[in-house]
GROMACS .gro file of C-alpha atoms in nm:
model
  391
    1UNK     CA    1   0.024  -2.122  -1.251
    2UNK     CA    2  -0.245  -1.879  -1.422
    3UNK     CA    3  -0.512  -1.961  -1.160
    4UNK     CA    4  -0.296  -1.952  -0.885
    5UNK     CA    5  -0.180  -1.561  -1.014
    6UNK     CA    6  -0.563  -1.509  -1.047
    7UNK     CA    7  -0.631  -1.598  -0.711
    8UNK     CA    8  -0.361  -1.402  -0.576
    9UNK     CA    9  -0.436  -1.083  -0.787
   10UNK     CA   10  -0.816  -1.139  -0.653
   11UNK     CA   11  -0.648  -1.227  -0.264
   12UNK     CA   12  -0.451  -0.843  -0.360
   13UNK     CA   13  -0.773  -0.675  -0.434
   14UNK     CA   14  -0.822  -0.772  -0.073
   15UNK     CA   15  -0.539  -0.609   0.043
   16UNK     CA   16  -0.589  -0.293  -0.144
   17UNK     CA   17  -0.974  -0.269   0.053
   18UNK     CA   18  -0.863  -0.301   0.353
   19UNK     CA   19  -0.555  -0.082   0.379
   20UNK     CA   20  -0.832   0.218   0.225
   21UNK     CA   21  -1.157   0.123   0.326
   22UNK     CA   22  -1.173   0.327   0.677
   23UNK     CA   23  -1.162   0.673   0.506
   24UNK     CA   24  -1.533   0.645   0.434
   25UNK     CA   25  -1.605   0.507   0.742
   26UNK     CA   26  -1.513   0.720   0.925
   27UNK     CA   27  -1.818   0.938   0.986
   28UNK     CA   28  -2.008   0.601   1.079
   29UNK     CA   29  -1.742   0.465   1.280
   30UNK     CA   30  -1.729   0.767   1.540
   31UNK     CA   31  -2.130   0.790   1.553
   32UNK     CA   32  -2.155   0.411   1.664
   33UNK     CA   33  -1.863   0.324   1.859
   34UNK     CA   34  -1.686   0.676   1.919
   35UNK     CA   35  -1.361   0.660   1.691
   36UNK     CA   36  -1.223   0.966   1.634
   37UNK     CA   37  -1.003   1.035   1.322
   38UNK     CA   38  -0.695   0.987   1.501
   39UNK     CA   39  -0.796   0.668   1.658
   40UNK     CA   40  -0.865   0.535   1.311
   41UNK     CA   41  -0.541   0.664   1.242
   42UNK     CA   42  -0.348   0.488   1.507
   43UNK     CA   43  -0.521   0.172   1.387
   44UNK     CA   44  -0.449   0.214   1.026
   45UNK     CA   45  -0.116   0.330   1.110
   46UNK     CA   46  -0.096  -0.062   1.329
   47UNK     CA   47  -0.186  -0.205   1.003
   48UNK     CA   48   0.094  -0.074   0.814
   49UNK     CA   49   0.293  -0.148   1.102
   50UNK     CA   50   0.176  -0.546   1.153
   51UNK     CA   51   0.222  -0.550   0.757
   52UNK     CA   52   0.563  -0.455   0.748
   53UNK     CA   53   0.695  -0.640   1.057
   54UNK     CA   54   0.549  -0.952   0.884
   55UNK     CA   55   0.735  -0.899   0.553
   56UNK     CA   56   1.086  -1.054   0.714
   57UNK     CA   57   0.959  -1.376   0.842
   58UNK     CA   58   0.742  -1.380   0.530
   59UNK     CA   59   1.059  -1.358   0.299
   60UNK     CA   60   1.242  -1.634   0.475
   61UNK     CA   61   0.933  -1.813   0.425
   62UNK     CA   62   0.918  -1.752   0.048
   63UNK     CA   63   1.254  -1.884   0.005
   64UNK     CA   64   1.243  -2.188   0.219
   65UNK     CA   65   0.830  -2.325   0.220
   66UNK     CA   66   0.721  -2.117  -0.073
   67UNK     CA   67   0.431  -1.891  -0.165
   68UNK     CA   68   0.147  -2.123  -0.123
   69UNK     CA   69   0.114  -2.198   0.182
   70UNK     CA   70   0.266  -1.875   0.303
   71UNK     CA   71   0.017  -1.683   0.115
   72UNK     CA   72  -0.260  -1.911   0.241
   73UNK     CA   73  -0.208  -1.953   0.581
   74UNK     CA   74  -0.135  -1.600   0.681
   75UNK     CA   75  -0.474  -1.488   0.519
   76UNK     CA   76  -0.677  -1.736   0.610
   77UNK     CA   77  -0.625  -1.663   1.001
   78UNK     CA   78  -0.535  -1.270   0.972
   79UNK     CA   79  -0.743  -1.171   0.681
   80UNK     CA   80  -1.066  -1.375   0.767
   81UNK     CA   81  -1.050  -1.381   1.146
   82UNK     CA   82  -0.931  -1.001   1.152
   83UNK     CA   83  -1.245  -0.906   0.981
   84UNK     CA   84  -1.460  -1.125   1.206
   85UNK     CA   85  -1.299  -0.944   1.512
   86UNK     CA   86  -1.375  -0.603   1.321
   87UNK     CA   87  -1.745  -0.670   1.296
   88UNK     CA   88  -1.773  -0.778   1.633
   89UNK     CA   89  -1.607  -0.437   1.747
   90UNK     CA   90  -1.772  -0.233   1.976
   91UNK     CA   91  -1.461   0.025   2.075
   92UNK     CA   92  -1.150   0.182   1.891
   93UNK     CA   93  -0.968  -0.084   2.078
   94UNK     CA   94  -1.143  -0.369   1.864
   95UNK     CA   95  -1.112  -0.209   1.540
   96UNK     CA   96  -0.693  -0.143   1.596
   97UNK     CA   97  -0.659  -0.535   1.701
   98UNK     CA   98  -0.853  -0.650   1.363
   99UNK     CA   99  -0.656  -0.416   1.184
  100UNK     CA  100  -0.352  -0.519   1.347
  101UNK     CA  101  -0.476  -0.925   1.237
  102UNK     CA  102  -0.589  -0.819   0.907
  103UNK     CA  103  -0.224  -0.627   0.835
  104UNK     CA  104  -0.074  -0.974   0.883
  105UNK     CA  105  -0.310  -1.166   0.687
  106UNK     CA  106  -0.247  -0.947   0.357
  107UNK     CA  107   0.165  -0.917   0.392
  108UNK     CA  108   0.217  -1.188   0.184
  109UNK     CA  109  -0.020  -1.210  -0.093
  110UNK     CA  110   0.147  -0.940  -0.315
  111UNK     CA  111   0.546  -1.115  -0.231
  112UNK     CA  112   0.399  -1.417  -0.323
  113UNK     CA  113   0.284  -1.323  -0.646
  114UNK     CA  114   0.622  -1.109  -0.686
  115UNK     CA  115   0.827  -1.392  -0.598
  116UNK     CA  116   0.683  -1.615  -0.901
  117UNK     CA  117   0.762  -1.338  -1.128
  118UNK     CA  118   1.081  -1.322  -1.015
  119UNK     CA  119   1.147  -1.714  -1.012
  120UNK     CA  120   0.957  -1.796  -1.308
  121UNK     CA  121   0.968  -1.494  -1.575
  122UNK     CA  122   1.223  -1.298  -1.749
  123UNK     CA  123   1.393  -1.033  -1.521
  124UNK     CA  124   1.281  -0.731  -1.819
  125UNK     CA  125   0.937  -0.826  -1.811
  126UNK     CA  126   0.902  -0.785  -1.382
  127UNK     CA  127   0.807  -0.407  -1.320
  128UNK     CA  128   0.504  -0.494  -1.621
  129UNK     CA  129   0.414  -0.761  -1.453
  130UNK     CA  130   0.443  -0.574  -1.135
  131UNK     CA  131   0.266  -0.281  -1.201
  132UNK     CA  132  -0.006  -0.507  -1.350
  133UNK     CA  133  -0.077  -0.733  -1.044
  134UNK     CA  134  -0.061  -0.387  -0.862
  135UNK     CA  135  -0.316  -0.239  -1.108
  136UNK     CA  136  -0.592  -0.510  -1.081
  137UNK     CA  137  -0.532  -0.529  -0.727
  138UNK     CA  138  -0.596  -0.182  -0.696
  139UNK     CA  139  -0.927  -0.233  -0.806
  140UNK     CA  140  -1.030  -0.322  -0.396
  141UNK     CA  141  -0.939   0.043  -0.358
  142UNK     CA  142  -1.189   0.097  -0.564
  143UNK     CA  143  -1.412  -0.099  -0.392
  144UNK     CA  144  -1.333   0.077  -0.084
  145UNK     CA  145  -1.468   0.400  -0.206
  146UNK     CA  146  -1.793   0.441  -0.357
  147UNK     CA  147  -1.905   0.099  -0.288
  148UNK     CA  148  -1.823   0.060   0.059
  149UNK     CA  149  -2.008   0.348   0.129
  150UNK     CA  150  -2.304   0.210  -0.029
  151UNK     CA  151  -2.261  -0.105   0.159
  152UNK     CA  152  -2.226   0.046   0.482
  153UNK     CA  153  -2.560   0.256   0.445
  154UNK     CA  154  -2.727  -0.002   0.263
  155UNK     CA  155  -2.629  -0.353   0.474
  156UNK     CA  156  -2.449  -0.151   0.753
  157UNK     CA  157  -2.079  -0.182   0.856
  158UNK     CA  158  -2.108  -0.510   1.007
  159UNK     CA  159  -2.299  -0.667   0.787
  160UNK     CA  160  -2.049  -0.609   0.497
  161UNK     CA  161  -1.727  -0.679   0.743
  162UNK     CA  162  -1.910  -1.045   0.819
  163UNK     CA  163  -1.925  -1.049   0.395
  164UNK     CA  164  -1.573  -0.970   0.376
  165UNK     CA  165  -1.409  -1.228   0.640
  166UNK     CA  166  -1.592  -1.497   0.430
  167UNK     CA  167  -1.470  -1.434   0.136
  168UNK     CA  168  -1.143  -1.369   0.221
  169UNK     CA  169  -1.144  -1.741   0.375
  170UNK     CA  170  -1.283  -1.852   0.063
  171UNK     CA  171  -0.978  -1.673  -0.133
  172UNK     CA  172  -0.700  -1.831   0.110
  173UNK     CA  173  -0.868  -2.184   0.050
  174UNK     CA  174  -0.883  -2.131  -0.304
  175UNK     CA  175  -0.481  -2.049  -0.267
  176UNK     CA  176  -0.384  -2.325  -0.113
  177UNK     CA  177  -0.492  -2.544  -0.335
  178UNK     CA  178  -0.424  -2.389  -0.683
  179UNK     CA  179  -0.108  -2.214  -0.650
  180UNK     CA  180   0.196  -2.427  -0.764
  181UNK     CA  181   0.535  -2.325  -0.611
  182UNK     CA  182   0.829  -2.237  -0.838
  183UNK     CA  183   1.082  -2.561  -0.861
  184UNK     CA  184   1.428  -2.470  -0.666
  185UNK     CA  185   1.712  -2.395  -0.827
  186UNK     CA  186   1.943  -2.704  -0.755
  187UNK     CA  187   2.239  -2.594  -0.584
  188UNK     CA  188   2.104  -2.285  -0.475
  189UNK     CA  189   2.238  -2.107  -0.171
  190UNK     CA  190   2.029  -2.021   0.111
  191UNK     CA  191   2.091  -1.643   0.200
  192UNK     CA  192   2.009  -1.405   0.482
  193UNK     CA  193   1.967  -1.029   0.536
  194UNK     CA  194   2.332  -0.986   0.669
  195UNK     CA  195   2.422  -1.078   0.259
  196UNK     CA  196   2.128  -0.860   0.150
  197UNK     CA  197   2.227  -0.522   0.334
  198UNK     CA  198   2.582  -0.543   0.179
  199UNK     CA  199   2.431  -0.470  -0.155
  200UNK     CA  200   2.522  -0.080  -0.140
  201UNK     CA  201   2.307  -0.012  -0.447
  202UNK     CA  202   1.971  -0.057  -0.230
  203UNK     CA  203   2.072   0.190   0.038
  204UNK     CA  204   1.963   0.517  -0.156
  205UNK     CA  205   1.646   0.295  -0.307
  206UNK     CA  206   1.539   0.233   0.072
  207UNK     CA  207   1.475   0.570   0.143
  208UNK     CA  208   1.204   0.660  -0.158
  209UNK     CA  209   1.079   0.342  -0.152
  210UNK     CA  210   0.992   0.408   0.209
  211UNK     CA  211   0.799   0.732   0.159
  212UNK     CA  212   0.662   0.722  -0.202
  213UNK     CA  213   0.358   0.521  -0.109
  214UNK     CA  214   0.280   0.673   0.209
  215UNK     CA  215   0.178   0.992   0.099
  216UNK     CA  216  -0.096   0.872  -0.147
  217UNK     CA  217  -0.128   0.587   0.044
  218UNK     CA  218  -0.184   0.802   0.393
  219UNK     CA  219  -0.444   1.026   0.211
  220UNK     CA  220  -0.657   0.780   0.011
  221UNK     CA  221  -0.660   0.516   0.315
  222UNK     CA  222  -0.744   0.768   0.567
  223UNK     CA  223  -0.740   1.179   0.540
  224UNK     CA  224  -0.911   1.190   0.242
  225UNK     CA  225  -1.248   1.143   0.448
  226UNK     CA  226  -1.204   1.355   0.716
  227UNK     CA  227  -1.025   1.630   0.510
  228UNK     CA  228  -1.290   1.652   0.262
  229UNK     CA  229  -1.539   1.632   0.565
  230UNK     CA  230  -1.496   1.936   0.788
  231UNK     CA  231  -1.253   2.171   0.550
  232UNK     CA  232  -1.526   2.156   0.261
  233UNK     CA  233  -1.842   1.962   0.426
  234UNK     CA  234  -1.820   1.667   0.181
  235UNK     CA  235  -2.103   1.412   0.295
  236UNK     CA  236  -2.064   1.068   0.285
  237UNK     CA  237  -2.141   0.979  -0.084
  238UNK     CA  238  -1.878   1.275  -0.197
  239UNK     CA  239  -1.646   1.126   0.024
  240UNK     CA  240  -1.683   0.795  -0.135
  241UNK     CA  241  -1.677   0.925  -0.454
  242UNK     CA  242  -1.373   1.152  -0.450
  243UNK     CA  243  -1.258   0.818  -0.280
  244UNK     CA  244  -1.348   0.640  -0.595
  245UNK     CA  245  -1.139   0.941  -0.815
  246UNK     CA  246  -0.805   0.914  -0.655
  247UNK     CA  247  -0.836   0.507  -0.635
  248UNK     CA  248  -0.904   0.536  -1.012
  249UNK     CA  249  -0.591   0.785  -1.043
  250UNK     CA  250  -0.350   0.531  -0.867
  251UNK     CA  251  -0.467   0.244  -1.087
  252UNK     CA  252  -0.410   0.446  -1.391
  253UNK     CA  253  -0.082   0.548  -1.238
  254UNK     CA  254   0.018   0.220  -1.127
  255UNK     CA  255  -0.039   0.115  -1.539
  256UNK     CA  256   0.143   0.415  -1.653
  257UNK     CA  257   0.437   0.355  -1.494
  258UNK     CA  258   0.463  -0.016  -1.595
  259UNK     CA  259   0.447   0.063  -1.941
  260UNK     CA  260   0.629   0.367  -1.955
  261UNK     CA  261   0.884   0.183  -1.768
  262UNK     CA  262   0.991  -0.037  -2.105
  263UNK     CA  263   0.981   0.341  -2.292
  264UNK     CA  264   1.188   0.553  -2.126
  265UNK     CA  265   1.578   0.539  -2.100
  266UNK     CA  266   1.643   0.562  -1.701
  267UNK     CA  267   1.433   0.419  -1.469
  268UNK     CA  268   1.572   0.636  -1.168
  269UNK     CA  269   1.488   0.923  -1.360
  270UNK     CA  270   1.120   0.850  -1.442
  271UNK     CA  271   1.097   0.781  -1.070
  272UNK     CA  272   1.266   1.096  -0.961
  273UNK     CA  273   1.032   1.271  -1.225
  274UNK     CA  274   0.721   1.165  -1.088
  275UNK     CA  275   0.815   1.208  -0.712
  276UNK     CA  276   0.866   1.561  -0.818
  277UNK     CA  277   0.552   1.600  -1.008
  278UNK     CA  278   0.370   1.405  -0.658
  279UNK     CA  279   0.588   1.735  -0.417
  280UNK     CA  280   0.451   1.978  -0.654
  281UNK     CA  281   0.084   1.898  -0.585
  282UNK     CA  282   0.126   1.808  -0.208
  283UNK     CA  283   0.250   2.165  -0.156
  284UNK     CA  284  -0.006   2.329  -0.371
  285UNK     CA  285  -0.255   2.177  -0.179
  286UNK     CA  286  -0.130   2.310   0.137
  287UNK     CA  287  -0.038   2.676   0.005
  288UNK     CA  288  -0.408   2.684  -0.112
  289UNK     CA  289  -0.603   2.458   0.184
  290UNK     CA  290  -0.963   2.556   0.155
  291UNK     CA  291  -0.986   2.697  -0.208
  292UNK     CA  292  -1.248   2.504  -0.372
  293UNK     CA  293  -1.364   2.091  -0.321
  294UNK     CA  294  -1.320   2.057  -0.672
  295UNK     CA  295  -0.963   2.175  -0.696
  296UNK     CA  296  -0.835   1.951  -0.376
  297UNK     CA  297  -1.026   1.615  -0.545
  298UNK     CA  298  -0.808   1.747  -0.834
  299UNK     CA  299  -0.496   1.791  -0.633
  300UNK     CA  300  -0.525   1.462  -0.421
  301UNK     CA  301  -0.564   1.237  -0.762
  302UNK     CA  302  -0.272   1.416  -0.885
  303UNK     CA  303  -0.088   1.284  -0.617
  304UNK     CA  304  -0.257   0.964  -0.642
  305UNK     CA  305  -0.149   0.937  -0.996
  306UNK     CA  306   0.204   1.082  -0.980
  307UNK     CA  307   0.268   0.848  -0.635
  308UNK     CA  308   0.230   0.547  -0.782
  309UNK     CA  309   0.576   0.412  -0.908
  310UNK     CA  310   0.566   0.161  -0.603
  311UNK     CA  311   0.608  -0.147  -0.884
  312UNK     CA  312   0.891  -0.018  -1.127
  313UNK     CA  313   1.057   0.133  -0.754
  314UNK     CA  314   1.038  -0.247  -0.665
  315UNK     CA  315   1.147  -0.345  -0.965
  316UNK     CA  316   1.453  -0.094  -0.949
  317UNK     CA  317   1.570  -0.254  -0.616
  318UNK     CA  318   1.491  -0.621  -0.781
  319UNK     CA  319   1.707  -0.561  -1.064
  320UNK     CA  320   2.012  -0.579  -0.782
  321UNK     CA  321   1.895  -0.853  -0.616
  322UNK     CA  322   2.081  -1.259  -0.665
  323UNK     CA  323   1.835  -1.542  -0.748
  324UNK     CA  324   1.903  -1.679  -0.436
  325UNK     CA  325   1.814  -1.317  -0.251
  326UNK     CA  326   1.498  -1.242  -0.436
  327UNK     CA  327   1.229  -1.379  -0.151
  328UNK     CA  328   1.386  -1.149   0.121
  329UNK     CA  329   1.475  -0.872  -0.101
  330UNK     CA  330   1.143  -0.764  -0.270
  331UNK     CA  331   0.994  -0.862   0.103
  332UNK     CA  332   1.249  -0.606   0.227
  333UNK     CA  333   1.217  -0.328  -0.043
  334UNK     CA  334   0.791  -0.402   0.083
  335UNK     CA  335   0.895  -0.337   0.425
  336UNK     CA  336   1.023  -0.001   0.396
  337UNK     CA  337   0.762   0.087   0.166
  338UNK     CA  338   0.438  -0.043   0.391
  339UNK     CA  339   0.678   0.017   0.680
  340UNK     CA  340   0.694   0.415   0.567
  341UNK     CA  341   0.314   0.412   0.558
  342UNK     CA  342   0.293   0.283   0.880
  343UNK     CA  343   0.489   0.516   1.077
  344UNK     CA  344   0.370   0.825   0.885
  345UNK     CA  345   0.014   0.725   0.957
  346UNK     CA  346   0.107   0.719   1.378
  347UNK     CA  347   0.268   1.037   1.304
  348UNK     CA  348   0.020   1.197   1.130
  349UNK     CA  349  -0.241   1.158   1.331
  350UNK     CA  350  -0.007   1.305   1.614
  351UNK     CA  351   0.016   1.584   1.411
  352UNK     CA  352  -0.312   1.618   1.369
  353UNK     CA  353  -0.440   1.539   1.702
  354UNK     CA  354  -0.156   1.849   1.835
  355UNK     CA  355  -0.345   2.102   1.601
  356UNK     CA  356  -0.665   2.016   1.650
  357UNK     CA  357  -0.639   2.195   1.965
  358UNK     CA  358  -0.565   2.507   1.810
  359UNK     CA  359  -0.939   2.531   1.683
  360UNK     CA  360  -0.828   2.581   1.350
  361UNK     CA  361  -1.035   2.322   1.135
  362UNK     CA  362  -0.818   2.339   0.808
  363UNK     CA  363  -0.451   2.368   0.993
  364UNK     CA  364  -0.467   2.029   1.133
  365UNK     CA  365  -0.490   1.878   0.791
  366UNK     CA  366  -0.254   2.159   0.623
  367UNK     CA  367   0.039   2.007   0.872
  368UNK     CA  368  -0.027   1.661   0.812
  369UNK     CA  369   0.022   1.732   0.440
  370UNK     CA  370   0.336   1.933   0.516
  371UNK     CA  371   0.475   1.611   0.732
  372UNK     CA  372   0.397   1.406   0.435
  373UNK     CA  373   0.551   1.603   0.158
  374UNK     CA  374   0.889   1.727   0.364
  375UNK     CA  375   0.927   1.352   0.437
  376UNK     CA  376   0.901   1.242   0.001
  377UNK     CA  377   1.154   1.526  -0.013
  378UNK     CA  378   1.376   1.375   0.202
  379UNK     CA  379   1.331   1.089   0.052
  380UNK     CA  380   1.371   1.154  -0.326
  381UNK     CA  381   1.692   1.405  -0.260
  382UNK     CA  382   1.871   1.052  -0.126
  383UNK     CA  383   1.707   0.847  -0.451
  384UNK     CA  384   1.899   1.111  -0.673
  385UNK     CA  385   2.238   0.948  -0.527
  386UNK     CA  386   2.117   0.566  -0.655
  387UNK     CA  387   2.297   0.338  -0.992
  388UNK     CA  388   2.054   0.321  -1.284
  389UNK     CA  389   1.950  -0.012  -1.390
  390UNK     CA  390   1.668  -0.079  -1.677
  391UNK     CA  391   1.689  -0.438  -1.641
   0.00000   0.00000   0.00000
């Protein structure tokens, strides 16, 4: 079972690139095949989207074939194929589609290792575990800073996507034939998402767990580029490194909270804490817009930090969930959460696309920042209604 989790933490560092890596392409991408920001937006936003529509046919399939060939299948033919159809683009049209297949082919890989934890490990030891998985495979945001942007200059764009599809064919292989599905419970019940919705406790865990990522996850997969770009006149390289800063703040977040998750008494309340602490920074960063580069890097991996409860959130939602619920509940609570991303992203770039027009070059950013934050608020005022569990 320990190679299998390897292979799926290394099949998440995946997942983690390619949900990021277009923020510091995005210079390139508009020079050689004429995508704006908010066509890169609509196509991040589509892989979001294709990510979170897969999650409920994914967590029927975690409960009834099990992770392996789930996991396997879905990223062998979305991950690997998506990125051949991305290096092969030659409009904005291509790159949404291969996001749109390359959404698909990472939905599973982090449920699959989730559902194992779930199925095989002791219910007090999942948001560690959790945030863990979610720390290493945070490491391909990593990857999709600095070192993309190297690649792309160095091998170009293409080059690397070509890289990229073959290994993540090699990962899905590798899956297949080293993860081991947890036994069934004998006499287990098979349930549905009519059982799962009557669980009242989830309702107010929904709402945060559908915005909390999709404010850090909207700015380091996407604004941060174009932000940094033409409100300070960043270059590539500072783009990929102030890339590299906030992916090295969520990682450390992500860490944080899975410790500090077996340290403090209430888990809503850590949550609620750090959402705060997350609204705080998003609105200084719009009351002061163009103050200094080194300030907003500061800001954003505040918010990078600070947004990163995703695991323990999971967890929170998990510790309600029935043995025989746990496949389409985390792939639920995932839903809302990559769901939230998805739909922010679409409207973002709406937002930014309407004030563009004004000629303003710092406003259009300022109001995408005030969509995001408003929409955490929203979100963590309903959280502040949910039952505490630690377990």
């Amino acid at each position: 079972m320990h190679i299998g989790l390897i292979l799926l933490a290394l099949a998440y560092v995946l997942s983690q690139f390619f949900r990021a890596f277009l923020a510091v392409l995005a210079k390139i991408l508009e020079q050689d095949i004429g995508a704006s920001p908010d066509d890169l937006a609509f196509a991040s936003g589509l892989w979001f989207v294709a990510f979170a529509a897969a999650q409920i046919p994914i967590g029927a399939a975690l409960d009834s074939i099990g992770p392996r060939r789930t996991a396997a299948g879905l990223l062998l033919i979305g991950g690997g194929g998506g990125a051949a159809v991305f290096a092969m683009a030659t409009s904005p049209l291509h790159i949404a589609i291969a996001m749109t297949l390359i959404g698909v082919g990472c939905a599973p890989v982090l449920m699959a290792s989730y559902y194992i934890f779930a199925r095989e490990y002791p219910p007090m030891r999942f948001a560690l575990l959790a945030s863990v998985m979610v720390g290493v495979g945070s490491l391909g945001n990593l990857v999709a800073s600095y070192p993309m942007a190297l690649s792309a200059e160095l091998l170009g764009w293409r080059t690397s996507l070509w890289g990229l599809g073959g290994l993540s064919t090699l990962v899905a292989l590798s899956i297949y034939l080293w993860v081991r599905d947890p036994a069934k419970v004998e006499g287990e019940t098979k349930g549905s998402l009519a059982e799962l919705f009557k669980l009242r406790a989830l309702w107010f865990i929904f709402p945060l767990m559908g915005v909390n990522y999709a404010l850090p996850g909207a700015v380091r997969g996407l604004w941060i580029g174009p932000y940094l770009t033409d409100v300070f006149g960043a270059d590539t390289s500072a783009v990929g490194l102030a890339s590299l800063l906030m992916g090295t703040a969520m990682i450390s977040g992500t860490l944080f909270y899975g410790f500090a998750d077996r340290l403090f008494p209430s888990r809503k309340w850590m949550l609620a804490g750090g959402a705060m602490v997350t609204c705080l920074a998003t609105f200084t960063v719009i009351l002061l817009p163009a103050h200094s580069l080194v300030l907003a890097v500061g800001l954003i991996c505040a918010i990078g930090f600070f947004g990163s409860g995703y695991a323990v959130i999971m967890a929170h939602g998990r510790s309600f969930l029935p043995p025989h619920l746990i496949g389409r509940g985390v792939t639920m609570l995932n839903l809302f959460s990559i769901g939230g991303v998805g739909i922010l992203q679409f409207a973002s770039g709406r937002v930014y696309h309407h004030y563009a027009g004004t000629g303003d070059t710092v406003l259009p950013y300022m109001m995408v920042f005030v969509l995001l934050g408003a929409c955490l608020v929203a979100g963590l005022l309903v959280y502040l209604f949910s039952s505490d569990r630690a377990a």
